[in-house]
Amino acid sequence: MLTRRALPLLALPALARAQPRPVAVASFSIVGDLARQVAGEAWEVRVLAGPDVDPHNFQPRPSDAQALRGADVAIRNGAGFDGWFDRLLRGAGFRGRLVTATEGLPLLRAAPGGHSHGPQDPHGWQDARLAMGYVRAVAAALGTDATAILTRLEALHGWIGAQFAPIPPARRVALTSHDAFAHYGAAYGVRFLAPQGVSTAAEPSAQQVAALIRQVRAERITAVFLENMANPATLRRLAQEAGVTVRGRLYADALSAPDGPAATYEAMMRHNTTLLAAAMRDGA
């Protein structure tokens, strides 16, 4: 039989679980998912620009500023990608620790003439090895062990490369809505074309679209894809005039909803790779 003296002792574990966890706020869904993988149950991770939301042009709400005001850690991509997050940090009076996921990573230079955020291409997560750098930066700030996810990302990098290895290099060409895949292309030997630059904020000119149509016809490109956030009208018109079929939807700057094919970073990379490789094999 339990004594009255024992009851408070038995309640201690429940009280410990009831203590609020520290809070980390991530700017957008991809960085947020990597942070959640690192944090486990030790931290609460909140994401501002969520699934299927374009983080280039996200408009924060007052509740987002409130979330940052009480956060212990804030996580941004950096390299000019999520400048709105920097402004929100200042407006919220954030006093916690700021993590820039791309800091110190060997990012590519932005393509000349593109609608860039700055001198560097900020889409570093498209290379799984650079995503490992994101994870290390977040783990250092949260004080958690990232061994498990780093092991998975190393395996993911090898798997992606293996999908393209049998495809002739001349067939490893894809057309997408905007230029968000340069890091992916450099890491895995794929050449990407796009009617937009690295930002979705501007429409391509008629001359740019016409040049791409000629290139798609000349190179017989079959890997033509929409992206989950981009305006599909331009790419659909381009594909129609070039006489090619849009082969599906890639995820570049945002994850899918939880019931979609790219609900996590790893799922996104596998989904994109599977579609790309299949379209290129069909063309070969």
mmCIF file of C-alpha atoms in Angstrom:
data_model
loop_
_atom_site.group_PDB
_atom_site.id
_atom_site.type_symbol
_atom_site.label_atom_id
_atom_site.label_comp_id
_atom_site.label_asym_id
_atom_site.label_seq_id
_atom_site.Cartn_x
_atom_site.Cartn_y
_atom_site.Cartn_z
ATOM 1 C CA MET A 1 0.000 0.000 0.000
ATOM 2 C CA LEU A 2 1.288 3.477 -0.869
ATOM 3 C CA THR A 3 1.794 5.840 2.029
ATOM 4 C CA ARG A 4 0.864 9.474 1.952
ATOM 5 C CA ARG A 5 4.561 10.352 2.229
ATOM 6 C CA ALA A 6 5.318 8.485 -1.042
ATOM 7 C CA LEU A 7 2.752 10.293 -3.160
ATOM 8 C CA PRO A 8 4.688 13.583 -3.667
ATOM 9 C CA LEU A 9 7.764 11.596 -4.712
ATOM 10 C CA LEU A 10 5.780 9.688 -7.331
ATOM 11 C CA ALA A 11 4.477 12.963 -8.751
ATOM 12 C CA LEU A 12 7.962 14.364 -9.420
ATOM 13 C CA PRO A 13 8.458 12.782 -12.873
ATOM 14 C CA ALA A 14 5.105 14.129 -14.045
ATOM 15 C CA LEU A 15 6.036 17.590 -12.776
ATOM 16 C CA ALA A 16 9.346 17.415 -14.600
ATOM 17 C CA ARG A 17 7.595 16.530 -17.859
ATOM 18 C CA ALA A 18 5.233 19.437 -17.392
ATOM 19 C CA GLN A 19 8.097 21.963 -17.422
ATOM 20 C CA PRO A 20 8.032 24.025 -20.630
ATOM 21 C CA ARG A 21 10.663 23.159 -23.200
ATOM 22 C CA PRO A 22 12.971 25.813 -24.651
ATOM 23 C CA VAL A 23 11.726 27.221 -27.955
ATOM 24 C CA ALA A 24 13.510 27.538 -31.291
ATOM 25 C CA VAL A 25 11.876 29.451 -34.152
ATOM 26 C CA ALA A 26 12.877 28.653 -37.759
ATOM 27 C CA SER A 27 12.255 30.977 -40.675
ATOM 28 C CA PHE A 28 10.854 28.410 -43.156
ATOM 29 C CA SER A 29 9.800 24.790 -43.508
ATOM 30 C CA ILE A 30 13.004 23.140 -44.775
ATOM 31 C CA VAL A 31 15.241 24.639 -42.100
ATOM 32 C CA GLY A 32 12.475 23.964 -39.592
ATOM 33 C CA ASP A 33 12.349 20.259 -40.419
ATOM 34 C CA LEU A 34 16.123 19.880 -40.102
ATOM 35 C CA ALA A 35 15.914 21.685 -36.748
ATOM 36 C CA ARG A 36 13.174 19.320 -35.554
ATOM 37 C CA GLN A 37 15.276 16.314 -36.522
ATOM 38 C CA VAL A 38 18.129 17.724 -34.444
ATOM 39 C CA ALA A 39 15.998 18.885 -31.515
ATOM 40 C CA GLY A 40 14.058 15.683 -30.869
ATOM 41 C CA GLU A 41 11.903 16.029 -27.783
ATOM 42 C CA ALA A 42 14.279 18.385 -26.000
ATOM 43 C CA TRP A 43 13.112 21.540 -27.796
ATOM 44 C CA GLU A 44 9.905 22.943 -29.207
ATOM 45 C CA VAL A 45 10.530 24.044 -32.798
ATOM 46 C CA ARG A 46 8.160 26.523 -34.425
ATOM 47 C CA VAL A 47 8.207 27.371 -38.138
ATOM 48 C CA LEU A 48 7.000 30.682 -39.544
ATOM 49 C CA ALA A 49 6.791 30.139 -43.344
ATOM 50 C CA GLY A 50 5.277 26.667 -43.320
ATOM 51 C CA PRO A 51 4.650 23.938 -45.931
ATOM 52 C CA ASP A 52 3.829 25.089 -49.480
ATOM 53 C CA VAL A 53 4.497 28.720 -48.462
ATOM 54 C CA ASP A 54 6.921 30.763 -50.569
ATOM 55 C CA PRO A 55 9.610 31.955 -48.131
ATOM 56 C CA HIS A 56 10.913 34.542 -50.596
ATOM 57 C CA ASN A 57 7.877 36.787 -50.189
ATOM 58 C CA PHE A 58 6.479 35.696 -46.824
ATOM 59 C CA GLN A 59 4.533 38.340 -44.942
ATOM 60 C CA PRO A 60 4.919 37.816 -41.169
ATOM 61 C CA ARG A 61 1.982 38.287 -38.839
ATOM 62 C CA PRO A 62 1.987 39.926 -35.386
ATOM 63 C CA SER A 63 1.839 36.435 -33.874
ATOM 64 C CA ASP A 64 5.149 35.602 -35.598
ATOM 65 C CA ALA A 65 6.839 38.546 -33.908
ATOM 66 C CA GLN A 66 5.396 37.384 -30.598
ATOM 67 C CA ALA A 67 6.803 33.886 -31.152
ATOM 68 C CA LEU A 68 10.265 35.294 -31.779
ATOM 69 C CA ARG A 69 10.073 37.632 -28.818
ATOM 70 C CA GLY A 70 9.801 34.682 -26.444
ATOM 71 C CA ALA A 71 12.142 32.294 -28.268
ATOM 72 C CA ASP A 72 15.479 31.047 -26.975
ATOM 73 C CA VAL A 73 16.959 30.383 -30.435
ATOM 74 C CA ALA A 74 16.133 31.757 -33.889
ATOM 75 C CA ILE A 75 17.250 29.881 -37.014
ATOM 76 C CA ARG A 76 17.540 31.474 -40.450
ATOM 77 C CA ASN A 77 18.959 30.278 -43.749
ATOM 78 C CA GLY A 78 20.966 33.421 -44.399
ATOM 79 C CA ALA A 79 22.780 34.448 -47.610
ATOM 80 C CA GLY A 80 19.961 36.912 -48.292
ATOM 81 C CA PHE A 81 17.301 34.219 -48.624
ATOM 82 C CA ASP A 82 15.054 35.181 -45.710
ATOM 83 C CA GLY A 83 15.679 38.889 -45.239
ATOM 84 C CA TRP A 84 12.147 39.365 -43.889
ATOM 85 C CA PHE A 85 13.191 37.193 -40.920
ATOM 86 C CA ASP A 86 16.011 39.614 -40.090
ATOM 87 C CA ARG A 87 13.582 42.524 -40.104
ATOM 88 C CA LEU A 88 11.182 40.569 -37.920
ATOM 89 C CA LEU A 89 13.950 39.804 -35.430
ATOM 90 C CA ARG A 90 14.703 43.501 -35.055
ATOM 91 C CA GLY A 91 11.065 44.444 -34.747
ATOM 92 C CA ALA A 92 10.398 41.739 -32.160
ATOM 93 C CA GLY A 93 13.334 42.734 -29.977
ATOM 94 C CA PHE A 94 14.702 39.173 -30.094
ATOM 95 C CA ARG A 95 17.391 38.607 -27.438
ATOM 96 C CA GLY A 96 18.153 34.911 -27.826
ATOM 97 C CA ARG A 97 20.779 33.104 -29.880
ATOM 98 C CA LEU A 98 20.664 33.557 -33.659
ATOM 99 C CA VAL A 99 21.771 30.677 -35.888
ATOM 100 C CA THR A 100 22.605 31.294 -39.552
ATOM 101 C CA ALA A 101 22.480 27.832 -41.121
ATOM 102 C CA THR A 102 24.640 28.734 -44.141
ATOM 103 C CA GLU A 103 27.358 30.530 -42.185
ATOM 104 C CA GLY A 104 30.793 29.272 -43.195
ATOM 105 C CA LEU A 105 29.461 26.933 -45.893
ATOM 106 C CA PRO A 106 30.946 26.961 -49.433
ATOM 107 C CA LEU A 107 27.916 28.350 -51.237
ATOM 108 C CA LEU A 108 27.983 28.805 -54.999
ATOM 109 C CA ARG A 109 28.010 32.230 -56.538
ATOM 110 C CA ALA A 110 24.632 33.338 -57.836
ATOM 111 C CA ALA A 111 24.163 33.024 -61.585
ATOM 112 C CA PRO A 112 24.855 36.319 -63.399
ATOM 113 C CA GLY A 113 21.740 38.030 -64.629
ATOM 114 C CA GLY A 114 19.427 36.085 -62.330
ATOM 115 C CA HIS A 115 17.013 37.588 -59.828
ATOM 116 C CA SER A 116 19.397 36.939 -56.968
ATOM 117 C CA HIS A 117 19.232 37.713 -53.278
ATOM 118 C CA GLY A 118 22.930 38.613 -53.252
ATOM 119 C CA PRO A 119 26.314 37.389 -54.483
ATOM 120 C CA GLN A 120 25.718 33.823 -53.250
ATOM 121 C CA ASP A 121 23.124 31.223 -54.174
ATOM 122 C CA PRO A 122 21.298 30.655 -50.857
ATOM 123 C CA HIS A 123 19.735 27.267 -51.697
ATOM 124 C CA GLY A 124 22.485 25.312 -49.967
ATOM 125 C CA TRP A 125 20.145 22.604 -48.672
ATOM 126 C CA GLN A 126 19.837 21.241 -52.223
ATOM 127 C CA ASP A 127 23.211 19.544 -51.648
ATOM 128 C CA ALA A 128 22.801 16.979 -48.864
ATOM 129 C CA ARG A 129 26.412 17.558 -47.781
ATOM 130 C CA LEU A 130 25.669 21.239 -47.191
ATOM 131 C CA ALA A 131 22.483 20.252 -45.368
ATOM 132 C CA MET A 132 24.796 18.406 -42.977
ATOM 133 C CA GLY A 133 26.409 21.788 -42.314
ATOM 134 C CA TYR A 134 22.981 23.197 -41.499
ATOM 135 C CA VAL A 135 22.450 20.354 -39.031
ATOM 136 C CA ARG A 136 25.801 20.880 -37.308
ATOM 137 C CA ALA A 137 25.111 24.594 -36.859
ATOM 138 C CA VAL A 138 21.689 23.933 -35.332
ATOM 139 C CA ALA A 139 22.961 21.124 -33.091
ATOM 140 C CA ALA A 140 25.699 23.392 -31.724
ATOM 141 C CA ALA A 141 23.101 26.005 -30.783
ATOM 142 C CA LEU A 142 20.626 23.566 -29.266
ATOM 143 C CA GLY A 143 23.226 21.443 -27.488
ATOM 144 C CA THR A 144 21.854 18.190 -28.920
ATOM 145 C CA ASP A 145 23.354 15.110 -30.572
ATOM 146 C CA ALA A 146 22.896 15.082 -34.352
ATOM 147 C CA THR A 147 24.692 11.811 -35.090
ATOM 148 C CA ALA A 148 21.594 9.975 -36.319
ATOM 149 C CA ILE A 149 20.477 12.562 -38.862
ATOM 150 C CA LEU A 150 24.025 13.187 -40.069
ATOM 151 C CA THR A 151 24.357 9.476 -40.787
ATOM 152 C CA ARG A 152 21.076 9.524 -42.721
ATOM 153 C CA LEU A 153 22.101 12.577 -44.745
ATOM 154 C CA GLU A 154 25.420 10.975 -45.665
ATOM 155 C CA ALA A 155 23.494 7.951 -46.947
ATOM 156 C CA LEU A 156 21.026 10.230 -48.757
ATOM 157 C CA HIS A 157 23.868 11.972 -50.579
ATOM 158 C CA GLY A 158 25.219 8.635 -51.801
ATOM 159 C CA TRP A 159 21.763 7.439 -52.865
ATOM 160 C CA ILE A 160 21.085 10.561 -54.945
ATOM 161 C CA GLY A 161 24.372 10.231 -56.793
ATOM 162 C CA ALA A 162 23.651 6.578 -57.527
ATOM 163 C CA GLN A 163 20.322 7.422 -59.208
ATOM 164 C CA PHE A 164 22.039 9.559 -61.850
ATOM 165 C CA ALA A 165 25.156 7.448 -62.360
ATOM 166 C CA PRO A 166 23.637 5.234 -65.137
ATOM 167 C CA ILE A 167 22.237 8.245 -67.048
ATOM 168 C CA PRO A 168 24.479 9.704 -69.783
ATOM 169 C CA PRO A 169 25.709 13.182 -68.746
ATOM 170 C CA ALA A 170 24.195 14.735 -71.868
ATOM 171 C CA ARG A 171 20.718 13.612 -70.707
ATOM 172 C CA ARG A 172 21.072 15.022 -67.194
ATOM 173 C CA VAL A 173 19.277 18.262 -68.032
ATOM 174 C CA ALA A 174 16.070 19.552 -66.428
ATOM 175 C CA LEU A 175 13.835 22.584 -66.859
ATOM 176 C CA THR A 176 12.189 23.957 -63.707
ATOM 177 C CA SER A 177 10.162 27.006 -62.722
ATOM 178 C CA HIS A 178 12.989 29.024 -61.130
ATOM 179 C CA ASP A 179 16.697 28.647 -60.571
ATOM 180 C CA ALA A 180 16.743 27.002 -57.144
ATOM 181 C CA PHE A 181 18.680 23.841 -58.002
ATOM 182 C CA ALA A 182 22.225 25.025 -58.737
ATOM 183 C CA HIS A 183 23.632 23.359 -55.605
ATOM 184 C CA TYR A 184 21.813 20.143 -56.465
ATOM 185 C CA GLY A 185 23.166 20.280 -59.997
ATOM 186 C CA ALA A 186 26.745 20.886 -58.889
ATOM 187 C CA ALA A 187 26.599 18.075 -56.330
ATOM 188 C CA TYR A 188 24.944 15.431 -58.515
ATOM 189 C CA GLY A 189 25.965 16.275 -62.073
ATOM 190 C CA VAL A 190 22.646 17.694 -63.294
ATOM 191 C CA ARG A 191 22.225 20.832 -65.422
ATOM 192 C CA PHE A 192 19.155 22.929 -64.614
ATOM 193 C CA LEU A 193 17.475 25.533 -66.798
ATOM 194 C CA ALA A 194 14.855 27.977 -65.533
ATOM 195 C CA PRO A 195 12.861 30.923 -66.898
ATOM 196 C CA GLN A 196 13.337 32.763 -63.581
ATOM 197 C CA GLY A 197 16.373 33.550 -61.505
ATOM 198 C CA VAL A 198 16.849 32.406 -57.923
ATOM 199 C CA SER A 199 13.948 34.513 -56.676
ATOM 200 C CA THR A 200 10.280 34.021 -57.538
ATOM 201 C CA ALA A 201 9.641 37.747 -57.256
ATOM 202 C CA ALA A 202 10.020 38.603 -60.962
ATOM 203 C CA GLU A 203 8.692 37.197 -64.234
ATOM 204 C CA PRO A 204 11.070 36.283 -67.077
ATOM 205 C CA SER A 205 11.168 38.368 -70.248
ATOM 206 C CA ALA A 206 9.735 37.181 -73.544
ATOM 207 C CA GLN A 207 13.280 36.924 -74.907
ATOM 208 C CA GLN A 208 14.324 34.632 -72.038
ATOM 209 C CA VAL A 209 11.333 32.364 -72.594
ATOM 210 C CA ALA A 210 11.950 32.211 -76.353
ATOM 211 C CA ALA A 211 15.602 31.298 -75.795
ATOM 212 C CA LEU A 212 14.615 28.475 -73.448
ATOM 213 C CA ILE A 213 12.083 27.124 -75.942
ATOM 214 C CA ARG A 214 14.806 26.930 -78.596
ATOM 215 C CA GLN A 215 17.158 25.210 -76.147
ATOM 216 C CA VAL A 216 14.562 22.643 -75.024
ATOM 217 C CA ARG A 217 13.872 21.759 -78.666
ATOM 218 C CA ALA A 218 17.544 21.619 -79.626
ATOM 219 C CA GLU A 219 18.595 19.441 -76.705
ATOM 220 C CA ARG A 220 15.380 17.376 -76.676
ATOM 221 C CA ILE A 221 14.947 17.968 -72.952
ATOM 222 C CA THR A 222 12.302 15.705 -71.417
ATOM 223 C CA ALA A 223 12.750 16.486 -67.704
ATOM 224 C CA VAL A 224 10.369 19.471 -67.405
ATOM 225 C CA PHE A 225 8.905 20.206 -63.988
ATOM 226 C CA LEU A 226 6.744 22.668 -62.098
ATOM 227 C CA GLU A 227 7.552 23.666 -58.526
ATOM 228 C CA ASN A 228 5.186 23.600 -55.611
ATOM 229 C CA MET A 229 5.080 27.377 -55.071
ATOM 230 C CA ALA A 230 5.884 28.953 -58.425
ATOM 231 C CA ASN A 231 3.321 30.403 -60.815
ATOM 232 C CA PRO A 232 2.812 27.548 -63.333
ATOM 233 C CA ALA A 233 1.602 29.682 -66.238
ATOM 234 C CA THR A 234 5.008 30.569 -67.712
ATOM 235 C CA LEU A 235 6.421 27.064 -67.593
ATOM 236 C CA ARG A 236 3.253 25.495 -68.990
ATOM 237 C CA ARG A 237 3.264 27.941 -71.905
ATOM 238 C CA LEU A 238 6.951 27.264 -72.490
ATOM 239 C CA ALA A 239 6.409 23.490 -72.438
ATOM 240 C CA GLN A 240 3.457 23.742 -74.825
ATOM 241 C CA GLU A 241 5.375 25.848 -77.325
ATOM 242 C CA ALA A 242 8.424 23.593 -77.076
ATOM 243 C CA GLY A 243 6.293 20.495 -77.570
ATOM 244 C CA VAL A 244 7.209 18.783 -74.295
ATOM 245 C CA THR A 245 5.210 17.454 -71.368
ATOM 246 C CA VAL A 246 5.434 18.742 -67.801
ATOM 247 C CA ARG A 247 6.479 15.648 -65.862
ATOM 248 C CA GLY A 248 5.379 16.546 -62.359
ATOM 249 C CA ARG A 249 6.016 18.839 -59.421
ATOM 250 C CA LEU A 250 9.315 19.363 -57.625
ATOM 251 C CA TYR A 251 9.796 20.898 -54.183
ATOM 252 C CA ALA A 252 12.514 23.528 -54.056
ATOM 253 C CA ASP A 253 12.016 26.158 -51.348
ATOM 254 C CA ALA A 254 9.251 24.662 -49.206
ATOM 255 C CA LEU A 255 8.136 21.244 -48.043
ATOM 256 C CA SER A 256 4.741 19.761 -48.838
ATOM 257 C CA ALA A 257 1.908 19.424 -46.359
ATOM 258 C CA PRO A 258 2.285 16.462 -43.957
ATOM 259 C CA ASP A 259 0.195 14.216 -46.219
ATOM 260 C CA GLY A 260 2.189 15.175 -49.334
ATOM 261 C CA PRO A 261 5.247 13.580 -50.965
ATOM 262 C CA ALA A 262 7.784 15.983 -49.456
ATOM 263 C CA ALA A 263 6.732 16.363 -45.839
ATOM 264 C CA THR A 264 10.349 16.223 -44.587
ATOM 265 C CA TYR A 265 13.683 17.332 -46.009
ATOM 266 C CA GLU A 266 14.757 13.758 -46.691
ATOM 267 C CA ALA A 267 11.423 12.906 -48.340
ATOM 268 C CA MET A 268 11.699 16.044 -50.486
ATOM 269 C CA MET A 269 15.164 15.125 -51.753
ATOM 270 C CA ARG A 270 14.098 11.541 -52.532
ATOM 271 C CA HIS A 271 10.904 12.691 -54.250
ATOM 272 C CA ASN A 272 12.716 15.213 -56.461
ATOM 273 C CA THR A 273 15.496 12.783 -57.340
ATOM 274 C CA THR A 274 13.101 9.977 -58.239
ATOM 275 C CA LEU A 275 11.111 12.198 -60.625
ATOM 276 C CA LEU A 276 14.174 13.785 -62.213
ATOM 277 C CA ALA A 277 16.002 10.513 -62.820
ATOM 278 C CA ALA A 278 12.903 8.824 -64.264
ATOM 279 C CA ALA A 279 12.283 11.670 -66.750
ATOM 280 C CA MET A 280 15.919 11.649 -67.851
ATOM 281 C CA ARG A 281 15.937 7.882 -68.315
ATOM 282 C CA ASP A 282 12.809 8.137 -70.480
ATOM 283 C CA GLY A 283 14.543 10.762 -72.615
ATOM 284 C CA ALA A 284 17.616 8.566 -73.044
#
